């Protein structure tokens, strides 16, 4: 995996470490940044044998929350049992570190969404392999007592070896903490089940619904419930029928069952496994597999027989700088309290998720990392020969503003480009107050160092570069997005009137690639720290002029 002893090949979307990054996290030597977002930073790193891994480091504001830590630890313990062929495994974690972190393999490939934007809908064989691999991963996760909670195209990587399911496991730790703080509903629009939107408790049937939506999307190139305003998508999920035109046959019938409005009408993950095996072996009588422990080998063989022509995304060499001695200048994030014995070696883990509250119209998503597209990651991807189902162009996914991850790393990314970082570095040098319209939220690829504070957001003022800003103590007024339970709702483009708080705002916009439009007043200190003192949301709709519920 190393180009030379002093360099490694990594995705072209990776970037160099910044001066504020540590050089080590536990025993892992950091090489580059793979991405960052509302919940943490993802690094490419080398383990003690020189193998490449992805290290995911939680932001300090969550690390300081005792409730988050307790939930995080319980979730990690629960995931000891997860195995199988297609769920990305956890290699190590330290829940007692000053800032908790965990490690997964570095998965090489494009996400399903990125792959389809390049190649169109999957051909019949790849579609069967995708359906098999994701069903097997869900069976393994559910058998361990875990719900994925955020299954969507950005969390499926098409590696040369088969599909890999990312971002499961710590969902409850992340999302229940956010739910406690904000009272908001969280989830990814278009991939959330109807019962989940309606406030029913999360269940494995939610993941099965998302499987049906994923398979239909991969078969047709269209999100089955369309795209656009999340509330409009939610309404279609609850009341409308999925758009699966052109997708027919036994696999389509299985996906249609998975998309049933009522949870009790959907198959279980193991029934998906056995159903996909039957689709892949027409005319043969095959005894159903009894449980998840027997599914891995059978589904791996099915994937292998159908997975052809998938290549990694473009890569480039990154220099691995020689380590310095243990002097004062060496930035090492050390294990705290637990020491080396605190490393928890598990079979499977990732990030992501969905949490539920009472009203369906408070919208998505609690995900660890969402990114903006990177065309360079797609341009080098080889095309498929003999595609029989390519309606093109592939429909946009129903995210709020930012498209899903194309980062071929172990996790979706919100990493800014080098030019954006340079713009941020050249931004206001200090002093003065500015008022401007701005896009605010995790869907903005912010450059520069993320300041410490209880409430931090990314924002991009009109005509300016994207940066991070402190929101502590700001005067916040909501139009609709993060105050739906308070009756927020105004005409398209109008200013909000509902008094809110920095906590409610950050609880909404720091999840799942969300953004809002707002008029912001901010100051820039001499050290470059930006503080937003006033924010007034400007309402947006899907074009109807009123909130689309």
mmCIF file of C-alpha atoms in Angstrom, residues 123-361:
data_model
loop_
_atom_site.group_PDB
_atom_site.id
_atom_site.type_symbol
_atom_site.label_atom_id
_atom_site.label_comp_id
_atom_site.label_asym_id
_atom_site.label_seq_id
_atom_site.Cartn_x
_atom_site.Cartn_y
_atom_site.Cartn_z
ATOM 1 C CA UNK A 123 -26.285 -3.051 -14.316
ATOM 2 C CA UNK A 124 -28.140 -6.189 -13.294
ATOM 3 C CA UNK A 125 -25.153 -8.062 -11.878
ATOM 4 C CA UNK A 126 -23.759 -5.153 -9.866
ATOM 5 C CA UNK A 127 -27.253 -4.411 -8.587
ATOM 6 C CA UNK A 128 -27.606 -7.969 -7.303
ATOM 7 C CA UNK A 129 -24.181 -7.759 -5.664
ATOM 8 C CA UNK A 130 -25.108 -4.478 -4.007
ATOM 9 C CA UNK A 131 -28.431 -5.837 -2.739
ATOM 10 C CA UNK A 132 -26.691 -8.932 -1.376
ATOM 11 C CA UNK A 133 -23.861 -7.134 0.356
ATOM 12 C CA UNK A 134 -26.025 -4.509 2.065
ATOM 13 C CA UNK A 135 -28.607 -7.117 3.155
ATOM 14 C CA UNK A 136 -25.840 -9.245 4.670
ATOM 15 C CA UNK A 137 -24.384 -6.260 6.530
ATOM 16 C CA UNK A 138 -27.807 -5.392 7.958
ATOM 17 C CA UNK A 139 -28.345 -8.981 9.074
ATOM 18 C CA UNK A 140 -25.031 -8.906 10.955
ATOM 19 C CA UNK A 141 -25.727 -5.504 12.513
ATOM 20 C CA UNK A 142 -29.247 -6.417 13.583
ATOM 21 C CA UNK A 143 -28.105 -9.726 15.072
ATOM 22 C CA UNK A 144 -25.792 -7.739 17.351
ATOM 23 C CA UNK A 145 -28.716 -5.627 18.560
ATOM 24 C CA UNK A 146 -27.704 -2.555 16.561
ATOM 25 C CA UNK A 147 -29.732 -0.425 14.130
ATOM 26 C CA UNK A 148 -27.800 1.381 11.405
ATOM 27 C CA UNK A 149 -30.112 4.420 11.468
ATOM 28 C CA UNK A 150 -28.632 6.250 8.479
ATOM 29 C CA UNK A 151 -28.448 3.857 5.548
ATOM 30 C CA UNK A 152 -28.141 5.937 2.354
ATOM 31 C CA UNK A 153 -26.022 6.066 -0.833
ATOM 32 C CA UNK A 154 -23.330 8.207 0.821
ATOM 33 C CA UNK A 155 -22.784 5.440 3.395
ATOM 34 C CA UNK A 156 -22.250 2.662 0.849
ATOM 35 C CA UNK A 157 -18.794 2.394 -0.728
ATOM 36 C CA UNK A 158 -18.337 0.364 -3.905
ATOM 37 C CA UNK A 159 -14.873 -1.072 -3.377
ATOM 38 C CA UNK A 160 -13.207 -3.408 -5.889
ATOM 39 C CA UNK A 161 -13.889 -6.267 -3.449
ATOM 40 C CA UNK A 162 -17.591 -5.556 -3.007
ATOM 41 C CA UNK A 163 -19.998 -3.112 -1.386
ATOM 42 C CA UNK A 164 -19.061 -1.885 2.077
ATOM 43 C CA UNK A 165 -21.512 -0.403 4.581
ATOM 44 C CA UNK A 166 -20.178 2.546 6.568
ATOM 45 C CA UNK A 167 -21.422 4.624 9.453
ATOM 46 C CA UNK A 168 -23.201 2.303 11.816
ATOM 47 C CA UNK A 169 -22.831 1.800 15.507
ATOM 48 C CA UNK A 170 -22.402 5.022 17.427
ATOM 49 C CA UNK A 171 -25.673 6.414 16.108
ATOM 50 C CA UNK A 172 -27.460 6.278 19.426
ATOM 51 C CA UNK A 173 -24.562 7.876 21.272
ATOM 52 C CA UNK A 174 -24.463 10.752 18.805
ATOM 53 C CA UNK A 175 -28.114 11.200 18.041
ATOM 54 C CA UNK A 176 -29.581 10.719 21.487
ATOM 55 C CA UNK A 177 -27.138 13.306 22.789
ATOM 56 C CA UNK A 178 -28.269 15.743 20.079
ATOM 57 C CA UNK A 179 -31.900 14.856 20.734
ATOM 58 C CA UNK A 180 -31.495 15.575 24.424
ATOM 59 C CA UNK A 181 -29.909 18.924 23.647
ATOM 60 C CA UNK A 182 -32.302 20.178 20.983
ATOM 61 C CA UNK A 183 -35.476 18.097 20.947
ATOM 62 C CA UNK A 184 -35.140 17.916 17.159
ATOM 63 C CA UNK A 185 -36.047 15.079 14.817
ATOM 64 C CA UNK A 186 -33.071 13.737 12.909
ATOM 65 C CA UNK A 187 -32.687 11.526 9.863
ATOM 66 C CA UNK A 188 -31.725 11.575 6.169
ATOM 67 C CA UNK A 189 -34.674 12.673 4.005
ATOM 68 C CA UNK A 190 -35.796 10.107 1.476
ATOM 69 C CA UNK A 191 -34.173 7.214 3.337
ATOM 70 C CA UNK A 192 -36.186 7.492 6.563
ATOM 71 C CA UNK A 193 -39.158 5.163 6.980
ATOM 72 C CA UNK A 194 -42.728 6.487 7.236
ATOM 73 C CA UNK A 195 -43.118 5.182 10.792
ATOM 74 C CA UNK A 196 -39.895 6.901 11.801
ATOM 75 C CA UNK A 197 -41.096 10.229 10.406
ATOM 76 C CA UNK A 198 -44.299 9.787 12.401
ATOM 77 C CA UNK A 199 -42.400 9.552 15.663
ATOM 78 C CA UNK A 200 -42.497 5.823 16.338
ATOM 79 C CA UNK A 201 -39.492 4.230 18.073
ATOM 80 C CA UNK A 202 -36.554 3.335 15.849
ATOM 81 C CA UNK A 203 -36.464 -0.314 14.782
ATOM 82 C CA UNK A 204 -34.664 -2.660 12.421
ATOM 83 C CA UNK A 205 -37.596 -2.199 10.026
ATOM 84 C CA UNK A 206 -36.301 1.345 9.401
ATOM 85 C CA UNK A 207 -33.077 -0.098 7.970
ATOM 86 C CA UNK A 208 -35.054 -2.537 5.805
ATOM 87 C CA UNK A 209 -37.042 0.385 4.354
ATOM 88 C CA UNK A 210 -33.785 2.176 3.567
ATOM 89 C CA UNK A 211 -32.480 -1.013 1.883
ATOM 90 C CA UNK A 212 -35.522 -1.006 -0.404
ATOM 91 C CA UNK A 213 -34.968 2.658 -1.238
ATOM 92 C CA UNK A 214 -31.261 2.087 -1.926
ATOM 93 C CA UNK A 215 -31.842 -0.863 -4.236
ATOM 94 C CA UNK A 216 -34.573 1.006 -6.134
ATOM 95 C CA UNK A 217 -32.307 4.054 -6.465
ATOM 96 C CA UNK A 218 -29.413 1.922 -7.743
ATOM 97 C CA UNK A 219 -31.703 0.189 -10.250
ATOM 98 C CA UNK A 220 -33.381 3.282 -11.706
ATOM 99 C CA UNK A 221 -30.962 6.126 -11.032
ATOM 100 C CA UNK A 222 -33.767 8.043 -9.270
ATOM 101 C CA UNK A 223 -34.426 8.454 -5.553
ATOM 102 C CA UNK A 224 -37.727 6.609 -5.107
ATOM 103 C CA UNK A 225 -39.318 9.540 -3.263
ATOM 104 C CA UNK A 226 -37.715 12.290 -5.298
ATOM 105 C CA UNK A 227 -35.509 15.131 -4.134
ATOM 106 C CA UNK A 228 -35.826 18.744 -3.101
ATOM 107 C CA UNK A 229 -37.221 20.245 0.080
ATOM 108 C CA UNK A 230 -36.915 17.695 2.917
ATOM 109 C CA UNK A 231 -40.455 18.320 4.165
ATOM 110 C CA UNK A 232 -41.857 17.642 0.694
ATOM 111 C CA UNK A 233 -39.793 14.453 0.482
ATOM 112 C CA UNK A 234 -41.073 13.425 3.914
ATOM 113 C CA UNK A 235 -44.655 13.953 2.784
ATOM 114 C CA UNK A 236 -44.070 11.713 -0.247
ATOM 115 C CA UNK A 237 -42.491 9.012 1.943
ATOM 116 C CA UNK A 238 -45.506 9.016 4.266
ATOM 117 C CA UNK A 239 -48.315 9.430 1.742
ATOM 118 C CA UNK A 240 -46.982 8.743 -1.739
ATOM 119 C CA UNK A 241 -45.867 5.725 -3.722
ATOM 120 C CA UNK A 242 -42.202 5.196 -4.649
ATOM 121 C CA UNK A 243 -41.086 5.917 -8.202
ATOM 122 C CA UNK A 244 -39.695 2.562 -9.344
ATOM 123 C CA UNK A 245 -40.721 2.755 -13.015
ATOM 124 C CA UNK A 246 -38.527 0.465 -15.120
ATOM 125 C CA UNK A 247 -37.448 -1.684 -12.163
ATOM 126 C CA UNK A 248 -39.160 -5.064 -12.487
ATOM 127 C CA UNK A 249 -38.555 -8.688 -11.597
ATOM 128 C CA UNK A 250 -38.025 -10.669 -8.378
ATOM 129 C CA UNK A 251 -35.513 -8.227 -6.892
ATOM 130 C CA UNK A 252 -37.902 -5.339 -7.567
ATOM 131 C CA UNK A 253 -40.665 -7.287 -5.808
ATOM 132 C CA UNK A 254 -38.425 -7.778 -2.771
ATOM 133 C CA UNK A 255 -37.557 -4.070 -2.727
ATOM 134 C CA UNK A 256 -41.259 -3.183 -2.967
ATOM 135 C CA UNK A 257 -41.963 -5.279 0.143
ATOM 136 C CA UNK A 258 -39.136 -3.498 1.938
ATOM 137 C CA UNK A 259 -40.756 -0.157 1.041
ATOM 138 C CA UNK A 260 -44.078 -1.042 2.666
ATOM 139 C CA UNK A 261 -45.584 1.831 4.651
ATOM 140 C CA UNK A 262 -46.135 -0.331 7.736
ATOM 141 C CA UNK A 263 -43.135 -1.801 9.532
ATOM 142 C CA UNK A 264 -44.839 -5.154 10.160
ATOM 143 C CA UNK A 265 -45.295 -5.637 6.391
ATOM 144 C CA UNK A 266 -41.566 -5.404 5.664
ATOM 145 C CA UNK A 267 -39.262 -8.427 5.596
ATOM 146 C CA UNK A 268 -36.551 -8.842 8.194
ATOM 147 C CA UNK A 269 -32.896 -8.464 7.242
ATOM 148 C CA UNK A 270 -32.521 -12.253 7.186
ATOM 149 C CA UNK A 271 -35.549 -12.510 4.905
ATOM 150 C CA UNK A 272 -33.806 -10.009 2.627
ATOM 151 C CA UNK A 273 -30.707 -12.239 2.663
ATOM 152 C CA UNK A 274 -32.686 -15.338 1.728
ATOM 153 C CA UNK A 275 -34.712 -13.404 -0.837
ATOM 154 C CA UNK A 276 -31.591 -12.110 -2.594
ATOM 155 C CA UNK A 277 -30.086 -15.610 -2.609
ATOM 156 C CA UNK A 278 -33.248 -16.867 -4.315
ATOM 157 C CA UNK A 279 -33.028 -14.068 -6.900
ATOM 158 C CA UNK A 280 -29.421 -15.024 -7.612
ATOM 159 C CA UNK A 281 -30.264 -18.704 -8.041
ATOM 160 C CA UNK A 282 -33.414 -18.805 -10.211
ATOM 161 C CA UNK A 283 -35.054 -22.176 -10.578
ATOM 162 C CA UNK A 284 -33.140 -23.738 -7.679
ATOM 163 C CA UNK A 285 -34.657 -24.790 -4.380
ATOM 164 C CA UNK A 286 -32.318 -23.538 -1.664
ATOM 165 C CA UNK A 287 -33.003 -24.023 2.024
ATOM 166 C CA UNK A 288 -33.255 -20.682 3.851
ATOM 167 C CA UNK A 289 -30.277 -19.666 5.948
ATOM 168 C CA UNK A 290 -31.268 -19.780 9.622
ATOM 169 C CA UNK A 291 -29.358 -16.813 11.039
ATOM 170 C CA UNK A 292 -26.785 -14.096 10.418
ATOM 171 C CA UNK A 293 -23.844 -16.301 11.389
ATOM 172 C CA UNK A 294 -24.528 -18.435 8.324
ATOM 173 C CA UNK A 295 -25.094 -15.512 5.979
ATOM 174 C CA UNK A 296 -21.553 -14.172 5.587
ATOM 175 C CA UNK A 297 -20.068 -16.947 3.462
ATOM 176 C CA UNK A 298 -23.124 -17.417 1.238
ATOM 177 C CA UNK A 299 -23.515 -13.718 0.541
ATOM 178 C CA UNK A 300 -19.794 -13.198 0.003
ATOM 179 C CA UNK A 301 -19.907 -15.870 -2.714
ATOM 180 C CA UNK A 302 -22.950 -14.214 -4.309
ATOM 181 C CA UNK A 303 -21.202 -10.851 -4.302
ATOM 182 C CA UNK A 304 -18.002 -12.327 -5.752
ATOM 183 C CA UNK A 305 -19.929 -13.927 -8.609
ATOM 184 C CA UNK A 306 -21.541 -10.647 -9.608
ATOM 185 C CA UNK A 307 -19.033 -7.926 -8.677
ATOM 186 C CA UNK A 308 -16.983 -6.998 -11.733
ATOM 187 C CA UNK A 309 -15.443 -3.871 -13.204
ATOM 188 C CA UNK A 310 -15.440 -1.726 -10.045
ATOM 189 C CA UNK A 311 -12.176 0.161 -9.538
ATOM 190 C CA UNK A 312 -10.752 2.472 -6.907
ATOM 191 C CA UNK A 313 -10.900 6.237 -7.259
ATOM 192 C CA UNK A 314 -7.795 8.215 -8.327
ATOM 193 C CA UNK A 315 -4.968 8.433 -5.801
ATOM 194 C CA UNK A 316 -1.764 10.364 -5.337
ATOM 195 C CA UNK A 317 1.341 9.933 -3.224
ATOM 196 C CA UNK A 318 1.552 11.617 0.180
ATOM 197 C CA UNK A 319 4.900 12.024 1.872
ATOM 198 C CA UNK A 320 5.228 10.481 5.315
ATOM 199 C CA UNK A 321 7.421 12.903 7.248
ATOM 200 C CA UNK A 322 10.018 11.326 9.530
ATOM 201 C CA UNK A 323 9.011 11.474 13.166
ATOM 202 C CA UNK A 324 10.836 13.787 15.493
ATOM 203 C CA UNK A 325 11.937 12.952 18.975
ATOM 204 C CA UNK A 326 9.648 13.364 21.939
ATOM 205 C CA UNK A 327 10.232 17.104 22.289
ATOM 206 C CA UNK A 328 7.872 19.912 23.156
ATOM 207 C CA UNK A 329 7.006 20.507 19.501
ATOM 208 C CA UNK A 330 5.647 17.034 18.937
ATOM 209 C CA UNK A 331 1.834 17.022 18.821
ATOM 210 C CA UNK A 332 0.585 13.698 20.169
ATOM 211 C CA UNK A 333 -2.926 12.932 21.330
ATOM 212 C CA UNK A 334 -2.255 10.536 24.170
ATOM 213 C CA UNK A 335 -4.431 7.906 25.754
ATOM 214 C CA UNK A 336 -5.962 9.270 28.945
ATOM 215 C CA UNK A 337 -6.822 7.182 31.988
ATOM 216 C CA UNK A 338 -7.099 3.851 30.243
ATOM 217 C CA UNK A 339 -3.612 3.649 28.751
ATOM 218 C CA UNK A 340 -2.811 1.182 25.997
ATOM 219 C CA UNK A 341 -5.048 -1.439 27.609
ATOM 220 C CA UNK A 342 -8.053 0.770 26.900
ATOM 221 C CA UNK A 343 -8.009 -0.044 23.170
ATOM 222 C CA UNK A 344 -11.140 -1.949 22.336
ATOM 223 C CA UNK A 345 -10.665 -4.279 19.366
ATOM 224 C CA UNK A 346 -14.027 -4.940 17.765
ATOM 225 C CA UNK A 347 -15.474 -6.568 14.696
ATOM 226 C CA UNK A 348 -17.410 -3.671 13.206
ATOM 227 C CA UNK A 349 -18.225 -0.008 13.660
ATOM 228 C CA UNK A 350 -18.779 3.335 11.940
ATOM 229 C CA UNK A 351 -20.677 6.564 12.388
ATOM 230 C CA UNK A 352 -23.991 7.951 11.383
ATOM 231 C CA UNK A 353 -27.567 7.694 12.342
ATOM 232 C CA UNK A 354 -31.101 8.682 12.893
ATOM 233 C CA UNK A 355 -32.977 9.689 16.045
ATOM 234 C CA UNK A 356 -36.724 10.060 16.384
ATOM 235 C CA UNK A 357 -39.041 12.539 18.076
ATOM 236 C CA UNK A 358 -42.757 13.144 17.909
ATOM 237 C CA UNK A 359 -43.375 15.333 14.858
ATOM 238 C CA UNK A 360 -42.512 14.037 11.387
ATOM 239 C CA UNK A 361 -41.886 17.432 9.850
#
